[in-house]
Short mmCIF file of C-alpha atoms and ligand atoms in Angstrom, two decimals:
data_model
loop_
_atom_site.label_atom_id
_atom_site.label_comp_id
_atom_site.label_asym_id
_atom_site.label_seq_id
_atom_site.Cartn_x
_atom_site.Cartn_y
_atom_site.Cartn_z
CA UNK A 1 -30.37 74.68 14.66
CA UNK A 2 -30.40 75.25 18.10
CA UNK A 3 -33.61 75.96 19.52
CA UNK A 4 -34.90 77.18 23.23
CA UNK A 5 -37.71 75.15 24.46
CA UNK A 6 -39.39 77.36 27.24
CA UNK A 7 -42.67 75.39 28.22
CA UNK A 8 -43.65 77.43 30.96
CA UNK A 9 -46.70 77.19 33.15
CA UNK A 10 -49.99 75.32 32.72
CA UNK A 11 -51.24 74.13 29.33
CA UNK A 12 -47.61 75.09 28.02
CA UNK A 13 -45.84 71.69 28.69
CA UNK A 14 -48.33 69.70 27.14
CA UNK A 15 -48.89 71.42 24.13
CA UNK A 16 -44.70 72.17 23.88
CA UNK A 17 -44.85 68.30 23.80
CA UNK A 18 -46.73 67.57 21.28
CA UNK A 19 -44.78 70.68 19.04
CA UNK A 20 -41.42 68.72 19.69
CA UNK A 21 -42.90 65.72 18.76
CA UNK A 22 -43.89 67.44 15.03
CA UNK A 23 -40.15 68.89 15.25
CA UNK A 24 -38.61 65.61 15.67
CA UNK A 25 -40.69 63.75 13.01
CA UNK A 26 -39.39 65.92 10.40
CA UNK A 27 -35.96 64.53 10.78
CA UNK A 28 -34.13 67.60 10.96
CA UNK A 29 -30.65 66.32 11.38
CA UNK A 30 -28.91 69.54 13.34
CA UNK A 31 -32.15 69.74 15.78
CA UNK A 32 -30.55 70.53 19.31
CA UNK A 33 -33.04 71.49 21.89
CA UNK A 34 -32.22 73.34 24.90
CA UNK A 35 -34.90 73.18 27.90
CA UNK A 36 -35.24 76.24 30.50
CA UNK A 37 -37.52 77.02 33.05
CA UNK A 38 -39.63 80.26 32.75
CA UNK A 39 -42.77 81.72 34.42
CA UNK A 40 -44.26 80.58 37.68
CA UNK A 41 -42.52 77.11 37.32
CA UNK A 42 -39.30 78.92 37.00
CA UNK A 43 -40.33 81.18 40.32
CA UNK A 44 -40.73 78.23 42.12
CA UNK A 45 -37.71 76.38 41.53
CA UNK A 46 -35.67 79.58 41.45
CA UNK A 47 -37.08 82.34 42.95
CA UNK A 48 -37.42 84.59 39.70
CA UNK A 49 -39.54 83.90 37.12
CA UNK A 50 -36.79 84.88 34.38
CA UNK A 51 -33.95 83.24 35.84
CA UNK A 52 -30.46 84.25 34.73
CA UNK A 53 -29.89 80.92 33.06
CA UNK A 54 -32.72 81.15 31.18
CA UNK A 55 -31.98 84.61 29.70
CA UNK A 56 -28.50 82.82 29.46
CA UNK A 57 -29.41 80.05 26.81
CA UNK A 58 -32.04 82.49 25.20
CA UNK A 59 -28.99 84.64 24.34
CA UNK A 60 -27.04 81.30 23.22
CA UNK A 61 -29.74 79.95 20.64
CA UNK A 62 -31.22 81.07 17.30
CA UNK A 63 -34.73 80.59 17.95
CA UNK A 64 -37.22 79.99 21.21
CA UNK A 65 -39.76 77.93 21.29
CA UNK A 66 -41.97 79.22 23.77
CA UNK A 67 -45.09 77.54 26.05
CA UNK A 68 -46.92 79.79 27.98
CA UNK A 69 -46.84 81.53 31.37
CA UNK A 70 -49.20 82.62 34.29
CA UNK A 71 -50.50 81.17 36.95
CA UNK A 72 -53.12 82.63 39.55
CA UNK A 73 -51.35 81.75 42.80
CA UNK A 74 -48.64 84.03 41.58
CA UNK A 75 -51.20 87.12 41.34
CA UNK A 76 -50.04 88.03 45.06
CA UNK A 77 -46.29 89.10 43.89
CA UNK A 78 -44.72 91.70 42.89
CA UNK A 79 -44.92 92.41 39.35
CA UNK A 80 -41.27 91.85 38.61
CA UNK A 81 -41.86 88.43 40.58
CA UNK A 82 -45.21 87.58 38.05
CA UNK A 83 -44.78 84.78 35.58
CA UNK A 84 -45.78 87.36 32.47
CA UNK A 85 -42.22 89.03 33.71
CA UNK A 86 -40.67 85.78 31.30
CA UNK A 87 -42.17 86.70 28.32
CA UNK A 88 -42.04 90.68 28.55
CA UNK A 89 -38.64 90.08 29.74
CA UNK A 90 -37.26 88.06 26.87
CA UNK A 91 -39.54 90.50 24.34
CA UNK A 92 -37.10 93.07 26.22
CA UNK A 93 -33.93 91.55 26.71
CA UNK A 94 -33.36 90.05 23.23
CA UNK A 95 -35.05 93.29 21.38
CA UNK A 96 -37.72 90.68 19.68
CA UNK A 97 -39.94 94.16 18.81
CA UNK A 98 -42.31 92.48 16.27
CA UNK A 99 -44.39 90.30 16.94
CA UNK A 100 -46.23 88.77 13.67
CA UNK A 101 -49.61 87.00 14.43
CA UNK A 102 -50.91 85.80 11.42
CA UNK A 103 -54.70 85.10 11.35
CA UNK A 104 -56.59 82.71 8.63
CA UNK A 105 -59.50 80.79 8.05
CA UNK A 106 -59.14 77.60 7.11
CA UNK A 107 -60.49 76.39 3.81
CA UNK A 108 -63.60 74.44 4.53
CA UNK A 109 -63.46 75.21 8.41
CA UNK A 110 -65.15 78.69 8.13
CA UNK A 111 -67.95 77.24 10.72
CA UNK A 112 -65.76 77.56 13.19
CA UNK A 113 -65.85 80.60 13.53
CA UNK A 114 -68.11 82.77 15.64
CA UNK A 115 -68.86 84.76 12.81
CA UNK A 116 -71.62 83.88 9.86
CA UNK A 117 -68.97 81.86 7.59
CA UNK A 118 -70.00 83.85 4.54
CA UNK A 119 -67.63 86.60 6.59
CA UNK A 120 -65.29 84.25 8.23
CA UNK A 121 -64.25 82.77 4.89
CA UNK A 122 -62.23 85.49 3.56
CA UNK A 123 -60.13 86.01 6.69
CA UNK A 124 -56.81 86.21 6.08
CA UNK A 125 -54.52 88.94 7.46
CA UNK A 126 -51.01 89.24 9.88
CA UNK A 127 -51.36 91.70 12.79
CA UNK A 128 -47.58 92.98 13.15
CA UNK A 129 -47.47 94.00 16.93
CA UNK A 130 -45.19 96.26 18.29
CA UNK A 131 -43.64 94.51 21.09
CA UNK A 132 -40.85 96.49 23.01
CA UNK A 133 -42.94 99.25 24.09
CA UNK A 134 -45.92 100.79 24.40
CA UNK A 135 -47.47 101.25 27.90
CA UNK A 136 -46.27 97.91 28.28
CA UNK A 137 -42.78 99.14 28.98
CA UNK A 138 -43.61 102.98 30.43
CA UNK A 139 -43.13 103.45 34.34
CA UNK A 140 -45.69 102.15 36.21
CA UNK A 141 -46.88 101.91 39.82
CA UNK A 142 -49.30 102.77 42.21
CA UNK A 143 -48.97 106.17 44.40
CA UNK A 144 -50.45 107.91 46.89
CA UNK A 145 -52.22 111.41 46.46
CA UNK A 146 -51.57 114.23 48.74
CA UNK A 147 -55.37 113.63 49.64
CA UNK A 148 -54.84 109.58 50.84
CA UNK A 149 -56.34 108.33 47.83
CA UNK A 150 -54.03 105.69 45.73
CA UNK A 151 -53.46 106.19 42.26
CA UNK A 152 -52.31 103.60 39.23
CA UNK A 153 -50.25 105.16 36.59
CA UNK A 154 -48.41 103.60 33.43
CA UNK A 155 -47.10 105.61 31.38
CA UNK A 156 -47.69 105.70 27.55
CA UNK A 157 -45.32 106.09 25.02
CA UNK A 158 -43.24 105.52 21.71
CA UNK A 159 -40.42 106.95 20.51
CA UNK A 160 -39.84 107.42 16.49
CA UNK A 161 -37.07 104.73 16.05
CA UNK A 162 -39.56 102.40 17.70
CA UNK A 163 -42.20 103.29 15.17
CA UNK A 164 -39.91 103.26 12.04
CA UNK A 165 -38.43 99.72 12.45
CA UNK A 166 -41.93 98.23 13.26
CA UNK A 167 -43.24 99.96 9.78
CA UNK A 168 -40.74 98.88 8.13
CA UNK A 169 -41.66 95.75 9.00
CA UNK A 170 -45.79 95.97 8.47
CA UNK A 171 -44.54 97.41 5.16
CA UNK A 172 -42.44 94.47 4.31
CA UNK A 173 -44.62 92.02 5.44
CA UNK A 174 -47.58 93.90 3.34
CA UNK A 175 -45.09 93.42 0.09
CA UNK A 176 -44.93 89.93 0.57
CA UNK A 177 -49.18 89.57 0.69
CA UNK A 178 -51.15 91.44 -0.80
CA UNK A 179 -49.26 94.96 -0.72
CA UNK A 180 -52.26 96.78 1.86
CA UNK A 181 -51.30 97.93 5.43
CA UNK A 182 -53.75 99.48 7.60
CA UNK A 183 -52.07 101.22 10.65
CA UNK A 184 -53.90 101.29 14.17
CA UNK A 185 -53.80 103.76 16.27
CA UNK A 186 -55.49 106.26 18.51
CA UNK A 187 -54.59 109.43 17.26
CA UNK A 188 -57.92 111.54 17.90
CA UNK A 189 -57.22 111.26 21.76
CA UNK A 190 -53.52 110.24 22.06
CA UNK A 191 -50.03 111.95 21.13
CA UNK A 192 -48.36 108.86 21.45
CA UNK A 193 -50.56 107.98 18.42
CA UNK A 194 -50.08 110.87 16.64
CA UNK A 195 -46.55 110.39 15.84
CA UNK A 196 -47.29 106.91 15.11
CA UNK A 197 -49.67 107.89 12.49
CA UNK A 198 -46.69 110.36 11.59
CA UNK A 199 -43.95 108.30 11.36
CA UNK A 200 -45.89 105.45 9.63
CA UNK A 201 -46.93 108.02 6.84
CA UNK A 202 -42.92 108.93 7.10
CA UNK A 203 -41.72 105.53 5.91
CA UNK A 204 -44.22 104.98 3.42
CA UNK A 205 -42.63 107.07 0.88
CA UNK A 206 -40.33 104.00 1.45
CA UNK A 207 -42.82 101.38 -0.35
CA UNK A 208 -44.85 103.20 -3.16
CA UNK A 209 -46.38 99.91 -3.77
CA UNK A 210 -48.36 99.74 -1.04
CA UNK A 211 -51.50 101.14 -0.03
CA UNK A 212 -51.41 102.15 3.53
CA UNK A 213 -54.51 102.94 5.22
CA UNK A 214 -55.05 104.26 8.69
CA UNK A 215 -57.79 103.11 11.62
CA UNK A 216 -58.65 104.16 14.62
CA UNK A 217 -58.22 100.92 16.95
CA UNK A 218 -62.45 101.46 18.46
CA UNK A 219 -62.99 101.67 14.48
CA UNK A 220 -60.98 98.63 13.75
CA UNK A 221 -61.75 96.32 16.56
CA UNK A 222 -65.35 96.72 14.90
CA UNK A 223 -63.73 96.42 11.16
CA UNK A 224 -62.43 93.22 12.71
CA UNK A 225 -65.96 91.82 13.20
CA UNK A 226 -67.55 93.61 10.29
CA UNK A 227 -65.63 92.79 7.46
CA UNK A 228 -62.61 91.06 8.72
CA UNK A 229 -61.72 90.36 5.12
CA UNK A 230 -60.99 93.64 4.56
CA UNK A 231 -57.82 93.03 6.09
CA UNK A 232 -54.17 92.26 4.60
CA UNK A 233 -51.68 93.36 6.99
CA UNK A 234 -51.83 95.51 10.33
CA UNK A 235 -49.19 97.60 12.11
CA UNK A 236 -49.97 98.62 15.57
CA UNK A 237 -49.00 99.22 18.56
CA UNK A 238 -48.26 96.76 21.72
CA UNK A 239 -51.57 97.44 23.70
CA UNK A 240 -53.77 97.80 20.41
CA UNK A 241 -51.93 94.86 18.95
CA UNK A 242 -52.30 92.56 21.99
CA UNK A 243 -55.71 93.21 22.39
CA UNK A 244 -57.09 93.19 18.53
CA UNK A 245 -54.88 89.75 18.03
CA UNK A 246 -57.34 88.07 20.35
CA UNK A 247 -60.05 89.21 18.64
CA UNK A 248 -59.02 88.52 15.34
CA UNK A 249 -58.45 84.93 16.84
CA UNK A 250 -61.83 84.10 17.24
CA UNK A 251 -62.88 85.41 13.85
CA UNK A 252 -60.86 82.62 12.93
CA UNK A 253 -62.38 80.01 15.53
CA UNK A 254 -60.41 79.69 18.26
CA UNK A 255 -57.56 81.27 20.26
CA UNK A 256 -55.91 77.57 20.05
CA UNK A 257 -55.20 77.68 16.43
CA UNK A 258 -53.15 81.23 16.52
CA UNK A 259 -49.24 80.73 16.58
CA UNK A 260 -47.42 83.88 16.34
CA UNK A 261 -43.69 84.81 16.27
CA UNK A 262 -41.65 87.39 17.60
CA UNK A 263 -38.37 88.76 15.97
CA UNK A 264 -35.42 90.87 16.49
CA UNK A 265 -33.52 92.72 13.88
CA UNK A 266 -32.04 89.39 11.77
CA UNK A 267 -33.45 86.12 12.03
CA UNK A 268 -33.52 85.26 15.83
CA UNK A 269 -37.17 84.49 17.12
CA UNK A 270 -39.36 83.63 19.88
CA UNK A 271 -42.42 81.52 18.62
CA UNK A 272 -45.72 80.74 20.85
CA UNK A 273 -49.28 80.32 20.94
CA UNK A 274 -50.94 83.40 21.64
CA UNK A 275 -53.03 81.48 24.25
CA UNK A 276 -52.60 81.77 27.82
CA UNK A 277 -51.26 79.21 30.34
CA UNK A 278 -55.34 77.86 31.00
CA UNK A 279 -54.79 77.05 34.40
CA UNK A 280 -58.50 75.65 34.35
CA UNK A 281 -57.87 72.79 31.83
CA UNK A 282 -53.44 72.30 32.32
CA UNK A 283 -52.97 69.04 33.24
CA UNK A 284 -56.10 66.88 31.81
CA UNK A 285 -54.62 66.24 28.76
CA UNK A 286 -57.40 68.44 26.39
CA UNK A 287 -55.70 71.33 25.85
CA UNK A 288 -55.11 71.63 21.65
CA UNK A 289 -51.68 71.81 20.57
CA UNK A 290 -51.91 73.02 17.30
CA UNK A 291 -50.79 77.19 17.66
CA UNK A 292 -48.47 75.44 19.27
CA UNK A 293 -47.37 73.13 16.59
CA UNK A 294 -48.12 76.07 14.14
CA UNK A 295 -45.64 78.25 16.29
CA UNK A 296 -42.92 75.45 15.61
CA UNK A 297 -43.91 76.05 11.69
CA UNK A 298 -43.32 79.44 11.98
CA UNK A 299 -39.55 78.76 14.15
CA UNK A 300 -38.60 76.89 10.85
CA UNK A 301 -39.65 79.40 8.32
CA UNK A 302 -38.81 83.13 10.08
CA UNK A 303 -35.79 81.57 12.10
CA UNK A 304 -34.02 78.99 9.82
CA UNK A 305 -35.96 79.75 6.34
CA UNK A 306 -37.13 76.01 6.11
CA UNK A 307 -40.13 77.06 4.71
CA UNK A 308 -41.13 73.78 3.02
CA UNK A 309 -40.93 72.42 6.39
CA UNK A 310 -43.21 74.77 8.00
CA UNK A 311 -45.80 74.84 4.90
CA UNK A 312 -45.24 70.80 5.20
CA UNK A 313 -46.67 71.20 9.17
CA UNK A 314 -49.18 73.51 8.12
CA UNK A 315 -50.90 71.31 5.79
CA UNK A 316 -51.13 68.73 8.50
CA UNK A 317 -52.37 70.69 10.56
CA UNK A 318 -54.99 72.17 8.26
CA UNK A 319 -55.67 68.27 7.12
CA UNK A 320 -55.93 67.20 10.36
CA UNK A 321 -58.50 69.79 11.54
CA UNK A 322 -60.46 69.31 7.82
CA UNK A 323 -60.97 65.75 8.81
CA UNK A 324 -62.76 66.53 12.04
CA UNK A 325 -59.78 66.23 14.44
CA UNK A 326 -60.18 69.03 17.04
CA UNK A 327 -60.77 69.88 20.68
CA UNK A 328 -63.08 71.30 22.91
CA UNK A 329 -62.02 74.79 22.36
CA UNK A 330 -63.68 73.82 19.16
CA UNK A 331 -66.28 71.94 19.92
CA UNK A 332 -64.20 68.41 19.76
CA UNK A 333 -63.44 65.78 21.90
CA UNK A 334 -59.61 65.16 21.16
CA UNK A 335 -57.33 65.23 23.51
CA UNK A 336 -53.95 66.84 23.60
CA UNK A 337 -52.14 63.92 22.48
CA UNK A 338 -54.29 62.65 19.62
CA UNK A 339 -54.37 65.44 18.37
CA UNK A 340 -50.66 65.49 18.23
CA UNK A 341 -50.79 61.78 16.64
CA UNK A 342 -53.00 62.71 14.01
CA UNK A 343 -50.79 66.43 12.64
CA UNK A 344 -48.27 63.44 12.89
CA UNK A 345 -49.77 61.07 11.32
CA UNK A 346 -50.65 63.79 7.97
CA UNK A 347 -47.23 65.20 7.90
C1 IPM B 401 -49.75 87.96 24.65
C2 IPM B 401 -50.05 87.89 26.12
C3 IPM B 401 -48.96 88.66 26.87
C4 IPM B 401 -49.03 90.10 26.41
C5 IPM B 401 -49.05 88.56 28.41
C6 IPM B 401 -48.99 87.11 28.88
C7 IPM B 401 -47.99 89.35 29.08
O1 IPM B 401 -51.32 88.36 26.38
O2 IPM B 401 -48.66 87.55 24.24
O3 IPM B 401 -50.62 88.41 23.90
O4 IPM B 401 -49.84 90.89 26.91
O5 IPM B 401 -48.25 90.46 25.52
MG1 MG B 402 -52.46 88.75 24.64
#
């Protein structure tokens, strides 16, 4: 099992720690672990914040375990020089297209949430992101008009492959739950939607079992606080995806329990939080750590199949956090490391 640690910028270290720590516990006897430097850390030391011997051991290993990136000082640069370039360019450069971002409430914990926990309880549903295109990937820059004044373009886009390998995977991931998908998309307004909705409807005839449903992304961003329940599984694309898996956090409680995981064709993965760097807390020793000890749950089940290893970290985590253990993104007091000490201690 050799794995990628990538702990990036701010918060990432610290949590990554306390992930590696869970990893190691579970005495996993062909554990190697390969460090690299991404994001502004990795700009720093070597001018780019992808370097080429990062990409290099990404290539080499099965899965990634990755921190986070970003870092304001680095909002000057060029965008190829930005610390987001690590992340985008690994998405990229090792065709990791879907991103899964699973999304539950935990039994008991429903007052964490920011919703009334009569709602919150029932939350339990994967977002399946699109995550090799999109705008995201479009050309993109900022021009001048014949008439002086500067314009900022990106251009929007998907092409049908794209769409049918990322619903075949919202349609697989929908037969191992509860067999609904609900595709996002804005197809009263956009084309690039439109043959998403297409395509989706294309593959379906694919997977007669399930019931596939289609949203509007305004519609289901206010599903999302509604009747969150209501959701199983969700295909969309990289924009929608990125923005409603944020959302979708806090209906669970807070963006520092979301892991998510991000896979090519076969069973190489990239596995983070989907928090942020939080440059405003890195460093103190509060940040929580368990998306990203969740994220090293989900390495072991999508990447190496160990799934009563990850369902074994899960618990602890959930045990942990049902016997009061939680930080100030929740309204705790623990710190980064006791929290660590105490998934440890339950696992
Ligand atoms: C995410 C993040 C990234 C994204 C950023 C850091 C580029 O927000 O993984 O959700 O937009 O994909
Ligand atoms: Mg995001």
């Amino acid at each position: 099992m050799k794995i990628a640690v990538f702990a990036g910028d701010g918060i990432g270290p610290e949590v990554t720690h306390e992930a590696i720590r869970v990893l190691h516990a579970l005495g996993l006897n062909d554990l190697e672990l390969v460090e690299g430097d991404v994001g502004a850390a990795a700009y720093r030391k070597h001018g780019h914040p992808l370097p080429p011997a990062t990409l290099a051991i990404a290539h080499d290993c099965d899965a990634i375990l990755f921190g986070s990136v970003g870092d304001f000082d680095c909002d000057h640069l060029e965008r190829h020089l930005r610390p987001e370039q690590a992340i985008l360019g690994l998405r990229k450069e090792l065709g990791l297209f879907a991103n899964l971002r699973p999304a539950k409430v935990y039994k008991g914990l429903e007052d964490m949430s920011t919703l009334r926990p009569e709602i919150a309880r029932v939350i339990d549903m994967v977002i399946v992101r699109e995550s090799n295109g999109d705008v995201y990937f479009g050309e993109k820059g900022i021009r001048t008009l014949p008439d002086g004044r500067r314009e900022g373009y990106d251009i929007m886009s998907y092409a049908e492959d794209e769409v049918r390998r990322i619903a075949h995977v919202g349609f697989r991931t929908a037969m191992g739950r509860k067999k609904q998908l609900c595709s996002v998309d804005k197809a009263n307004v956009l084309e690039t939607s439109q043959l998403w909705r297409d395509v989706v409807i294309e593959v379906s005839a694919e997977y007669p079992e399930v019931e596939l449903s289609h949203l509007y992304v305004d519609n289901a961003a206010m599903q999302m606080v509604k009747s969150p329940g209501q959701f199983d599984v969700i295909v969309t694309g990289n924009m929608f995806g990125d923005i409603l898996s944020d959302q979708a956090s806090m209906c669970v409680g807070s963006i520092g329990l979301l892991a998510s995981a991000t896979m090519a064709e076969g069973t190489k993965g990239l596995f983070e939080p989907i928090h942020g760097s939080a440059p405003d807390i890195a460093g103190k020793g509060i940040a929580n750590p368990m998306a990203q000890i969740l994220s090293a749950a989900m390495l072991l089940r999508h990447s190496f199949g160990k799934e009563a290893e990850a369902a074994r970290i899960e618990a602890a985590v959930a045990k942990a956090l049902a016997d009061g253990i939680c930080g100030g993104d929740l309204g705790g007091s623990h710190g980064t490391a006791e929290i660590g000490d105490a998934v440890l201690a339950r696992l």
